[in-house]
mmCIF file of the C-alpha atoms, coordinates in Angstrom:
data_MODEL
# 
_entry.id   MODEL 
# 
loop_
_atom_site.group_PDB 
_atom_site.id 
_atom_site.type_symbol 
_atom_site.label_atom_id 
_atom_site.label_alt_id 
_atom_site.label_comp_id 
_atom_site.label_asym_id 
_atom_site.label_entity_id 
_atom_site.label_seq_id 
_atom_site.pdbx_PDB_ins_code 
_atom_site.Cartn_x 
_atom_site.Cartn_y 
_atom_site.Cartn_z 
_atom_site.occupancy 
_atom_site.B_iso_or_equiv 
_atom_site.pdbx_formal_charge 
_atom_site.auth_seq_id 
_atom_site.auth_comp_id 
_atom_site.auth_asym_id 
_atom_site.auth_atom_id 
_atom_site.pdbx_PDB_model_num 
ATOM 1  C CA . MET A 1 1  ? -52.840 -126.520 -59.056 1.00 0.00 ? 1  MET A CA 1 
ATOM 2  C CA . ASP A 1 2  ? -51.177 -128.748 -56.531 1.00 0.00 ? 2  ASP A CA 1 
ATOM 3  C CA . LEU A 1 3  ? -51.958 -127.927 -52.662 1.00 0.00 ? 3  LEU A CA 1 
ATOM 4  C CA . ASN A 1 4  ? -48.535 -127.442 -52.537 1.00 0.00 ? 4  ASN A CA 1 
ATOM 5  C CA . HIS A 1 5  ? -48.616 -124.597 -55.431 1.00 0.00 ? 5  HIS A CA 1 
ATOM 6  C CA . LEU A 1 6  ? -52.162 -122.576 -54.277 1.00 0.00 ? 6  LEU A CA 1 
ATOM 7  C CA . LEU A 1 7  ? -50.414 -122.404 -50.754 1.00 0.00 ? 7  LEU A CA 1 
ATOM 8  C CA . ALA A 1 8  ? -47.386 -120.506 -52.256 1.00 0.00 ? 8  ALA A CA 1 
ATOM 9  C CA . ARG A 1 9  ? -49.834 -118.270 -54.440 1.00 0.00 ? 9  ARG A CA 1 
ATOM 10 C CA . HIS A 1 10 ? -51.554 -117.586 -51.070 1.00 0.00 ? 10 HIS A CA 1 
ATOM 11 C CA . GLN A 1 11 ? -48.540 -116.744 -48.865 1.00 0.00 ? 11 GLN A CA 1 
ATOM 12 C CA . ILE A 1 12 ? -47.216 -114.527 -52.119 1.00 0.00 ? 12 ILE A CA 1 
ATOM 13 C CA . SER A 1 13 ? -51.202 -112.439 -52.484 1.00 0.00 ? 13 SER A CA 1 
ATOM 14 C CA . LEU A 1 14 ? -50.413 -112.118 -48.330 1.00 0.00 ? 14 LEU A CA 1 
ATOM 15 C CA . MET A 1 15 ? -47.126 -110.493 -48.651 1.00 0.00 ? 15 MET A CA 1 
ATOM 16 C CA . ARG A 1 16 ? -48.813 -108.496 -51.715 1.00 0.00 ? 16 ARG A CA 1 
ATOM 17 C CA . VAL A 1 17 ? -50.937 -106.861 -50.012 1.00 0.00 ? 17 VAL A CA 1 
ATOM 18 C CA . ARG A 1 18 ? -49.365 -105.731 -47.354 1.00 0.00 ? 18 ARG A CA 1 
ATOM 19 C CA . ALA A 1 19 ? -46.489 -104.476 -49.788 1.00 0.00 ? 19 ALA A CA 1 
ATOM 20 C CA . ALA A 1 20 ? -49.473 -102.800 -51.487 1.00 0.00 ? 20 ALA A CA 1 
ATOM 21 C CA . ALA A 1 21 ? -49.089 -99.268  -52.302 1.00 0.00 ? 21 ALA A CA 1 
ATOM 22 C CA . SER A 1 22 ? -52.706 -98.336  -53.294 1.00 0.00 ? 22 SER A CA 1 
ATOM 23 C CA . PRO A 1 23 ? -56.169 -99.343  -51.431 1.00 0.00 ? 23 PRO A CA 1 
ATOM 24 C CA . GLU A 1 24 ? -56.877 -100.588 -55.300 1.00 0.00 ? 24 GLU A CA 1 
ATOM 25 C CA . ALA A 1 25 ? -53.684 -102.860 -54.678 1.00 0.00 ? 25 ALA A CA 1 
ATOM 26 C CA . ARG A 1 26 ? -54.332 -103.793 -51.599 1.00 0.00 ? 26 ARG A CA 1 
ATOM 27 C CA . HIS A 1 27 ? -58.033 -104.732 -52.640 1.00 0.00 ? 27 HIS A CA 1 
ATOM 28 C CA . ALA A 1 28 ? -56.793 -106.856 -55.944 1.00 0.00 ? 28 ALA A CA 1 
ATOM 29 C CA . HIS A 1 29 ? -54.586 -109.025 -53.738 1.00 0.00 ? 29 HIS A CA 1 
ATOM 30 C CA . ALA A 1 30 ? -56.658 -109.349 -50.963 1.00 0.00 ? 30 ALA A CA 1 
ATOM 31 C CA . GLY A 1 31 ? -59.136 -110.957 -53.549 1.00 0.00 ? 31 GLY A CA 1 
ATOM 32 C CA . LEU A 1 32 ? -56.713 -113.410 -54.959 1.00 0.00 ? 32 LEU A CA 1 
ATOM 33 C CA . THR A 1 33 ? -55.581 -114.446 -51.231 1.00 0.00 ? 33 THR A CA 1 
ATOM 34 C CA . ARG A 1 34 ? -59.591 -115.217 -50.701 1.00 0.00 ? 34 ARG A CA 1 
ATOM 35 C CA . GLY A 1 35 ? -60.064 -116.926 -53.869 1.00 0.00 ? 35 GLY A CA 1 
ATOM 36 C CA . TYR A 1 36 ? -56.892 -119.432 -53.284 1.00 0.00 ? 36 TYR A CA 1 
ATOM 37 C CA . ALA A 1 37 ? -57.986 -119.939 -49.857 1.00 0.00 ? 37 ALA A CA 1 
ATOM 38 C CA . THR A 1 38 ? -61.169 -120.737 -50.999 1.00 0.00 ? 38 THR A CA 1 
ATOM 39 C CA . ARG A 1 39 ? -59.033 -123.218 -53.577 1.00 0.00 ? 39 ARG A CA 1 
ATOM 40 C CA . ILE A 1 40 ? -56.946 -124.154 -51.118 1.00 0.00 ? 40 ILE A CA 1 
ATOM 41 C CA . ALA A 1 41 ? -60.342 -125.120 -48.789 1.00 0.00 ? 41 ALA A CA 1 
ATOM 42 C CA . ALA A 1 42 ? -61.994 -126.974 -51.779 1.00 0.00 ? 42 ALA A CA 1 
ATOM 43 C CA . LEU A 1 43 ? -59.059 -129.192 -52.298 1.00 0.00 ? 43 LEU A CA 1 
ATOM 44 C CA . GLN A 1 44 ? -58.207 -130.293 -49.180 1.00 0.00 ? 44 GLN A CA 1 
ATOM 45 C CA . SER A 1 45 ? -62.136 -130.998 -48.196 1.00 0.00 ? 45 SER A CA 1 
ATOM 46 C CA . ARG A 1 46 ? -61.897 -133.373 -51.195 1.00 0.00 ? 46 ARG A CA 1 
ATOM 47 C CA . SER A 1 47 ? -59.061 -135.016 -49.857 1.00 0.00 ? 47 SER A CA 1 
ATOM 48 C CA . GLY A 1 48 ? -60.621 -135.516 -46.618 1.00 0.00 ? 48 GLY A CA 1 
ATOM 49 C CA . ALA A 1 49 ? -58.097 -132.776 -44.600 1.00 0.00 ? 49 ALA A CA 1 
ATOM 50 C CA . THR A 1 50 ? -59.385 -129.967 -42.573 1.00 0.00 ? 50 THR A CA 1 
ATOM 51 C CA . SER A 1 51 ? -58.120 -126.475 -43.902 1.00 0.00 ? 51 SER A CA 1 
ATOM 52 C CA . PRO A 1 52 ? -56.919 -123.608 -41.444 1.00 0.00 ? 52 PRO A CA 1 
ATOM 53 C CA . LEU A 1 53 ? -57.797 -121.262 -44.117 1.00 0.00 ? 53 LEU A CA 1 
ATOM 54 C CA . ALA A 1 54 ? -60.798 -121.917 -44.498 1.00 0.00 ? 54 ALA A CA 1 
ATOM 55 C CA . GLY A 1 55 ? -63.052 -118.400 -43.445 1.00 0.00 ? 55 GLY A CA 1 
ATOM 56 C CA . ARG A 1 56 ? -59.639 -116.602 -43.057 1.00 0.00 ? 56 ARG A CA 1 
ATOM 57 C CA . ALA A 1 57 ? -59.673 -112.939 -44.687 1.00 0.00 ? 57 ALA A CA 1 
ATOM 58 C CA . ALA A 1 58 ? -56.558 -111.532 -45.887 1.00 0.00 ? 58 ALA A CA 1 
# 
C-alpha cells in the first residue's frame, strides 16, 4: 500500500474505534490502527522521513 492509502486506513480505523458498539469491536479496530501506524512508520523510516504516528496508541 502507498503512504496515502495507509494514512486514510489509519484515520478510518481511528473513527471506527471511537464509534465501536462493543469492547470487542473497539479492541479489533484499535489493533488495526496500531498496525497501520506501524506500517506508516516503517514506510516513512525507509524513505528517511519521521513519523508522527510512531509509538502512538489508539
